[in-house]
């Protein structure tokens, strides 16, 4: 069992209990309940044709987004305060929970308002409702952020799923820039990596789930104390939010997501975004494509079957982003910026040696297995594909296990890629990485085993 050295920040973010909610609904003392705040926003829109926030996205469709406004109350419960972020399928707003009495401490949430085409988010909601119930006492549960409330807004344009989360300070990529030379101190980094591995252990062993999409944007840091949140909200109430009107007449607000300088360094890391997560049997060996290009595990490319080991590989590649602030792989895409699986495999060979024969044998045995429905990956072949070999433009090895593109193998070695560590620290992290980045997923240690690696223990 790991000892959590810091208290969980922002105690105010506990979910309202069902007993209290029922009590509030049945009592009639409305004058004692919380009242809406006056949330300022600019009286006049900005006169600009420049795209802002979600408008930058390729294929941006205004009618898919919910037209949220500061001060608006959703589900007769959450009053929107300010826009925190946006993505291709949603916007994120800070909101106050208006349930409760005036003298009780308020709950502040980050409210994800999903676009009308929300089939994937329904999948995410199902998984996120399952995760916290599996084993709340497990140490790793702390390091996964899941929604504590969900509801649906219905409009003539469609339905918008809404998920209420604990507000987070920022992604790990932003957080690391707050330190000298953009480097998180090594003792902290060891602790963060260990905690994230404990989170993965909970996901893998208790929930029987694979995240499949680990990256710095999906690791977020908690807010260090309630005062930071209070001051941020006060600043939003003092300055009107700026917005523009898009071509469809929707108000698009500029996000505000800067919580200021760190007050203290007690931020917990949390794995977020389970929209691409998959619940699997321990013995399953899936073949359909997953993972961001840079973090894709070899068993996915070769189509020889994947399970929880893909997250271990993914985390091993992520070590370079966390320690070095750069990507380990440098030739994952071609000159046009499209994913190039053969170049990716060539770099794996340079860094980790050739794949074992038994793995290539499994790849050949399963090369004709199909998934459904068919998938098109632009940049590889632009055709609808239903096998890994088709999708990634294989095969990559001949019958004797020789790589078909030897000229693509670069002259690199793993030790030279880790330049910011020296001596025992460098040796320890390289050993940790090599255990995670083993070609054959059946030979990779579990997340729990890796959390006990000597490189992650405090001196």
PDB file of N, CA, C and O in Angstrom, residues 14-36 75-79 96-107:
ATOM      1  N   UNK A  14     -16.259  17.611  -2.933  1.00  0.00           N
ATOM      2  CA  UNK A  14     -16.950  16.354  -2.705  1.00  0.00           C
ATOM      3  C   UNK A  14     -18.352  16.438  -3.294  1.00  0.00           C
ATOM      4  O   UNK A  14     -19.013  17.472  -3.265  1.00  0.00           O
ATOM      5  N   UNK A  15     -18.821  15.292  -3.781  1.00  0.00           N
ATOM      6  CA  UNK A  15     -20.153  15.234  -4.362  1.00  0.00           C
ATOM      7  C   UNK A  15     -21.214  15.363  -3.279  1.00  0.00           C
ATOM      8  O   UNK A  15     -21.079  14.815  -2.192  1.00  0.00           O
ATOM      9  N   UNK A  16     -22.278  16.087  -3.593  1.00  0.00           N
ATOM     10  CA  UNK A  16     -23.399  16.172  -2.672  1.00  0.00           C
ATOM     11  C   UNK A  16     -24.014  14.796  -2.501  1.00  0.00           C
ATOM     12  O   UNK A  16     -24.234  14.079  -3.462  1.00  0.00           O
ATOM     13  N   UNK A  17     -24.300  14.401  -1.272  1.00  0.00           N
ATOM     14  CA  UNK A  17     -24.845  13.066  -1.036  1.00  0.00           C
ATOM     15  C   UNK A  17     -26.288  13.002  -1.485  1.00  0.00           C
ATOM     16  O   UNK A  17     -27.007  14.008  -1.519  1.00  0.00           O
ATOM     17  N   UNK A  18     -26.725  11.796  -1.826  1.00  0.00           N
ATOM     18  CA  UNK A  18     -28.105  11.630  -2.282  1.00  0.00           C
ATOM     19  C   UNK A  18     -29.100  11.980  -1.179  1.00  0.00           C
ATOM     20  O   UNK A  18     -30.190  12.472  -1.439  1.00  0.00           O
ATOM     21  N   UNK A  19     -28.736  11.735   0.089  1.00  0.00           N
ATOM     22  CA  UNK A  19     -29.626  12.046   1.207  1.00  0.00           C
ATOM     23  C   UNK A  19     -29.885  13.540   1.278  1.00  0.00           C
ATOM     24  O   UNK A  19     -31.018  14.001   1.420  1.00  0.00           O
ATOM     25  N   UNK A  20     -28.801  14.315   1.139  1.00  0.00           N
ATOM     26  CA  UNK A  20     -28.952  15.768   1.193  1.00  0.00           C
ATOM     27  C   UNK A  20     -29.761  16.261   0.012  1.00  0.00           C
ATOM     28  O   UNK A  20     -30.621  17.128   0.146  1.00  0.00           O
ATOM     29  N   UNK A  21     -29.509  15.701  -1.176  1.00  0.00           N
ATOM     30  CA  UNK A  21     -30.241  16.124  -2.355  1.00  0.00           C
ATOM     31  C   UNK A  21     -31.738  15.899  -2.170  1.00  0.00           C
ATOM     32  O   UNK A  21     -32.566  16.758  -2.473  1.00  0.00           O
ATOM     33  N   UNK A  22     -32.096  14.728  -1.662  1.00  0.00           N
ATOM     34  CA  UNK A  22     -33.508  14.425  -1.432  1.00  0.00           C
ATOM     35  C   UNK A  22     -34.114  15.389  -0.412  1.00  0.00           C
ATOM     36  O   UNK A  22     -35.231  15.886  -0.592  1.00  0.00           O
ATOM     37  N   UNK A  23     -33.368  15.680   0.634  1.00  0.00           N
ATOM     38  CA  UNK A  23     -33.835  16.596   1.672  1.00  0.00           C
ATOM     39  C   UNK A  23     -34.138  17.965   1.083  1.00  0.00           C
ATOM     40  O   UNK A  23     -35.172  18.570   1.381  1.00  0.00           O
ATOM     41  N   UNK A  24     -33.241  18.446   0.209  1.00  0.00           N
ATOM     42  CA  UNK A  24     -33.414  19.775  -0.362  1.00  0.00           C
ATOM     43  C   UNK A  24     -34.611  19.826  -1.307  1.00  0.00           C
ATOM     44  O   UNK A  24     -35.264  20.848  -1.431  1.00  0.00           O
ATOM     45  N   UNK A  25     -34.864  18.716  -1.969  1.00  0.00           N
ATOM     46  CA  UNK A  25     -35.972  18.712  -2.915  1.00  0.00           C
ATOM     47  C   UNK A  25     -37.326  18.707  -2.197  1.00  0.00           C
ATOM     48  O   UNK A  25     -38.329  19.167  -2.737  1.00  0.00           O
ATOM     49  N   UNK A  26     -37.334  18.165  -0.984  1.00  0.00           N
ATOM     50  CA  UNK A  26     -38.616  18.009  -0.303  1.00  0.00           C
ATOM     51  C   UNK A  26     -38.943  19.162   0.628  1.00  0.00           C
ATOM     52  O   UNK A  26     -40.082  19.311   1.047  1.00  0.00           O
ATOM     53  N   UNK A  27     -37.967  19.967   0.983  1.00  0.00           N
ATOM     54  CA  UNK A  27     -38.232  21.102   1.867  1.00  0.00           C
ATOM     55  C   UNK A  27     -38.599  22.327   1.051  1.00  0.00           C
ATOM     56  O   UNK A  27     -38.103  22.539  -0.061  1.00  0.00           O
ATOM     57  N   UNK A  28     -39.423  23.191   1.572  1.00  0.00           N
ATOM     58  CA  UNK A  28     -39.917  24.322   0.811  1.00  0.00           C
ATOM     59  C   UNK A  28     -39.268  25.644   1.140  1.00  0.00           C
ATOM     60  O   UNK A  28     -39.772  26.684   0.727  1.00  0.00           O
ATOM     61  N   UNK A  29     -38.182  25.649   1.910  1.00  0.00           N
ATOM     62  CA  UNK A  29     -37.581  26.911   2.332  1.00  0.00           C
ATOM     63  C   UNK A  29     -36.704  27.475   1.226  1.00  0.00           C
ATOM     64  O   UNK A  29     -35.485  27.552   1.339  1.00  0.00           O
ATOM     65  N   UNK A  30     -37.311  27.890   0.113  1.00  0.00           N
ATOM     66  CA  UNK A  30     -36.543  28.339  -1.043  1.00  0.00           C
ATOM     67  C   UNK A  30     -35.737  29.594  -0.744  1.00  0.00           C
ATOM     68  O   UNK A  30     -34.692  29.818  -1.345  1.00  0.00           O
ATOM     69  N   UNK A  31     -36.207  30.433   0.199  1.00  0.00           N
ATOM     70  CA  UNK A  31     -35.477  31.665   0.495  1.00  0.00           C
ATOM     71  C   UNK A  31     -34.150  31.383   1.183  1.00  0.00           C
ATOM     72  O   UNK A  31     -33.304  32.272   1.290  1.00  0.00           O
ATOM     73  N   UNK A  32     -33.962  30.160   1.689  1.00  0.00           N
ATOM     74  CA  UNK A  32     -32.707  29.806   2.336  1.00  0.00           C
ATOM     75  C   UNK A  32     -31.710  29.165   1.365  1.00  0.00           C
ATOM     76  O   UNK A  32     -30.563  28.964   1.710  1.00  0.00           O
ATOM     77  N   UNK A  33     -32.187  28.859   0.181  1.00  0.00           N
ATOM     78  CA  UNK A  33     -31.322  28.175  -0.766  1.00  0.00           C
ATOM     79  C   UNK A  33     -30.448  29.164  -1.524  1.00  0.00           C
ATOM     80  O   UNK A  33     -30.686  30.367  -1.525  1.00  0.00           O
ATOM     81  N   UNK A  34     -29.450  28.650  -2.165  1.00  0.00           N
ATOM     82  CA  UNK A  34     -28.533  29.499  -2.916  1.00  0.00           C
ATOM     83  C   UNK A  34     -29.247  30.176  -4.078  1.00  0.00           C
ATOM     84  O   UNK A  34     -30.123  29.590  -4.713  1.00  0.00           O
ATOM     85  N   UNK A  35     -28.843  31.407  -4.352  1.00  0.00           N
ATOM     86  CA  UNK A  35     -29.429  32.172  -5.433  1.00  0.00           C
ATOM     87  C   UNK A  35     -28.416  32.313  -6.566  1.00  0.00           C
ATOM     88  O   UNK A  35     -27.203  32.276  -6.348  1.00  0.00           O
ATOM     89  N   UNK A  36     -28.899  32.503  -7.788  1.00  0.00           N
ATOM     90  CA  UNK A  36     -27.978  32.707  -8.909  1.00  0.00           C
ATOM     91  C   UNK A  36     -27.142  33.969  -8.705  1.00  0.00           C
ATOM     92  O   UNK A  36     -27.621  34.973  -8.166  1.00  0.00           O
ATOM     93  N   UNK A  75     -29.884  22.171 -15.848  1.00  0.00           N
ATOM     94  CA  UNK A  75     -30.468  21.109 -15.034  1.00  0.00           C
ATOM     95  C   UNK A  75     -30.989  21.633 -13.703  1.00  0.00           C
ATOM     96  O   UNK A  75     -31.029  20.892 -12.723  1.00  0.00           O
ATOM     97  N   UNK A  76     -31.364  22.918 -13.670  1.00  0.00           N
ATOM     98  CA  UNK A  76     -31.873  23.537 -12.446  1.00  0.00           C
ATOM     99  C   UNK A  76     -30.891  23.364 -11.297  1.00  0.00           C
ATOM    100  O   UNK A  76     -31.294  23.290 -10.127  1.00  0.00           O
ATOM    101  N   UNK A  77     -29.593  23.325 -11.634  1.00  0.00           N
ATOM    102  CA  UNK A  77     -28.602  23.016 -10.604  1.00  0.00           C
ATOM    103  C   UNK A  77     -27.279  23.731 -10.794  1.00  0.00           C
ATOM    104  O   UNK A  77     -26.730  24.287  -9.847  1.00  0.00           O
ATOM    105  N   UNK A  78     -26.731  23.723 -12.011  1.00  0.00           N
ATOM    106  CA  UNK A  78     -25.376  24.222 -12.242  1.00  0.00           C
ATOM    107  C   UNK A  78     -25.409  25.569 -12.960  1.00  0.00           C
ATOM    108  O   UNK A  78     -25.919  25.668 -14.086  1.00  0.00           O
ATOM    109  N   UNK A  79     -24.842  26.596 -12.307  1.00  0.00           N
ATOM    110  CA  UNK A  79     -24.761  27.910 -12.929  1.00  0.00           C
ATOM    111  C   UNK A  79     -23.379  28.080 -13.556  1.00  0.00           C
ATOM    112  O   UNK A  79     -22.350  27.988 -12.875  1.00  0.00           O
ATOM    113  N   UNK A  96     -21.007  26.522 -10.680  1.00  0.00           N
ATOM    114  CA  UNK A  96     -21.282  26.364  -9.251  1.00  0.00           C
ATOM    115  C   UNK A  96     -22.526  25.503  -9.079  1.00  0.00           C
ATOM    116  O   UNK A  96     -23.517  25.650  -9.805  1.00  0.00           O
ATOM    117  N   UNK A  97     -22.453  24.598  -8.130  1.00  0.00           N
ATOM    118  CA  UNK A  97     -23.587  23.743  -7.812  1.00  0.00           C
ATOM    119  C   UNK A  97     -24.518  24.518  -6.889  1.00  0.00           C
ATOM    120  O   UNK A  97     -24.160  24.826  -5.753  1.00  0.00           O
ATOM    121  N   UNK A  98     -25.720  24.814  -7.367  1.00  0.00           N
ATOM    122  CA  UNK A  98     -26.647  25.643  -6.596  1.00  0.00           C
ATOM    123  C   UNK A  98     -27.488  24.846  -5.623  1.00  0.00           C
ATOM    124  O   UNK A  98     -28.286  25.422  -4.866  1.00  0.00           O
ATOM    125  N   UNK A  99     -27.326  23.531  -5.595  1.00  0.00           N
ATOM    126  CA  UNK A  99     -28.059  22.730  -4.626  1.00  0.00           C
ATOM    127  C   UNK A  99     -27.482  22.971  -3.234  1.00  0.00           C
ATOM    128  O   UNK A  99     -26.276  22.992  -3.038  1.00  0.00           O
ATOM    129  N   UNK A 100     -28.317  23.149  -2.263  1.00  0.00           N
ATOM    130  CA  UNK A 100     -27.854  23.364  -0.903  1.00  0.00           C
ATOM    131  C   UNK A 100     -28.317  24.695  -0.343  1.00  0.00           C
ATOM    132  O   UNK A 100     -28.935  25.511  -1.039  1.00  0.00           O
ATOM    133  N   UNK A 101     -27.996  24.932   0.926  1.00  0.00           N
ATOM    134  CA  UNK A 101     -28.396  26.161   1.597  1.00  0.00           C
ATOM    135  C   UNK A 101     -27.266  27.170   1.598  1.00  0.00           C
ATOM    136  O   UNK A 101     -26.097  26.818   1.431  1.00  0.00           O
ATOM    137  N   UNK A 102     -27.610  28.409   1.810  1.00  0.00           N
ATOM    138  CA  UNK A 102     -26.658  29.507   1.677  1.00  0.00           C
ATOM    139  C   UNK A 102     -25.470  29.375   2.612  1.00  0.00           C
ATOM    140  O   UNK A 102     -24.372  29.806   2.281  1.00  0.00           O
ATOM    141  N   UNK A 103     -25.677  28.824   3.807  1.00  0.00           N
ATOM    142  CA  UNK A 103     -24.584  28.750   4.775  1.00  0.00           C
ATOM    143  C   UNK A 103     -23.664  27.549   4.544  1.00  0.00           C
ATOM    144  O   UNK A 103     -22.640  27.418   5.191  1.00  0.00           O
ATOM    145  N   UNK A 104     -24.047  26.656   3.633  1.00  0.00           N
ATOM    146  CA  UNK A 104     -23.225  25.487   3.356  1.00  0.00           C
ATOM    147  C   UNK A 104     -22.143  25.813   2.319  1.00  0.00           C
ATOM    148  O   UNK A 104     -22.334  26.677   1.467  1.00  0.00           O
ATOM    149  N   UNK A 105     -21.043  25.116   2.415  1.00  0.00           N
ATOM    150  CA  UNK A 105     -19.949  25.338   1.481  1.00  0.00           C
ATOM    151  C   UNK A 105     -20.368  24.937   0.072  1.00  0.00           C
ATOM    152  O   UNK A 105     -20.929  23.867  -0.141  1.00  0.00           O
ATOM    153  N   UNK A 106     -20.063  25.789  -0.884  1.00  0.00           N
ATOM    154  CA  UNK A 106     -20.464  25.524  -2.256  1.00  0.00           C
ATOM    155  C   UNK A 106     -19.541  24.495  -2.919  1.00  0.00           C
ATOM    156  O   UNK A 106     -18.365  24.376  -2.571  1.00  0.00           O
ATOM    157  N   UNK A 107     -20.102  23.791  -3.870  1.00  0.00           N
ATOM    158  CA  UNK A 107     -19.334  22.871  -4.691  1.00  0.00           C
ATOM    159  C   UNK A 107     -19.141  23.487  -6.070  1.00  0.00           C
ATOM    160  O   UNK A 107     -20.100  23.968  -6.681  1.00  0.00           O
TER     161      UNK A 107
END
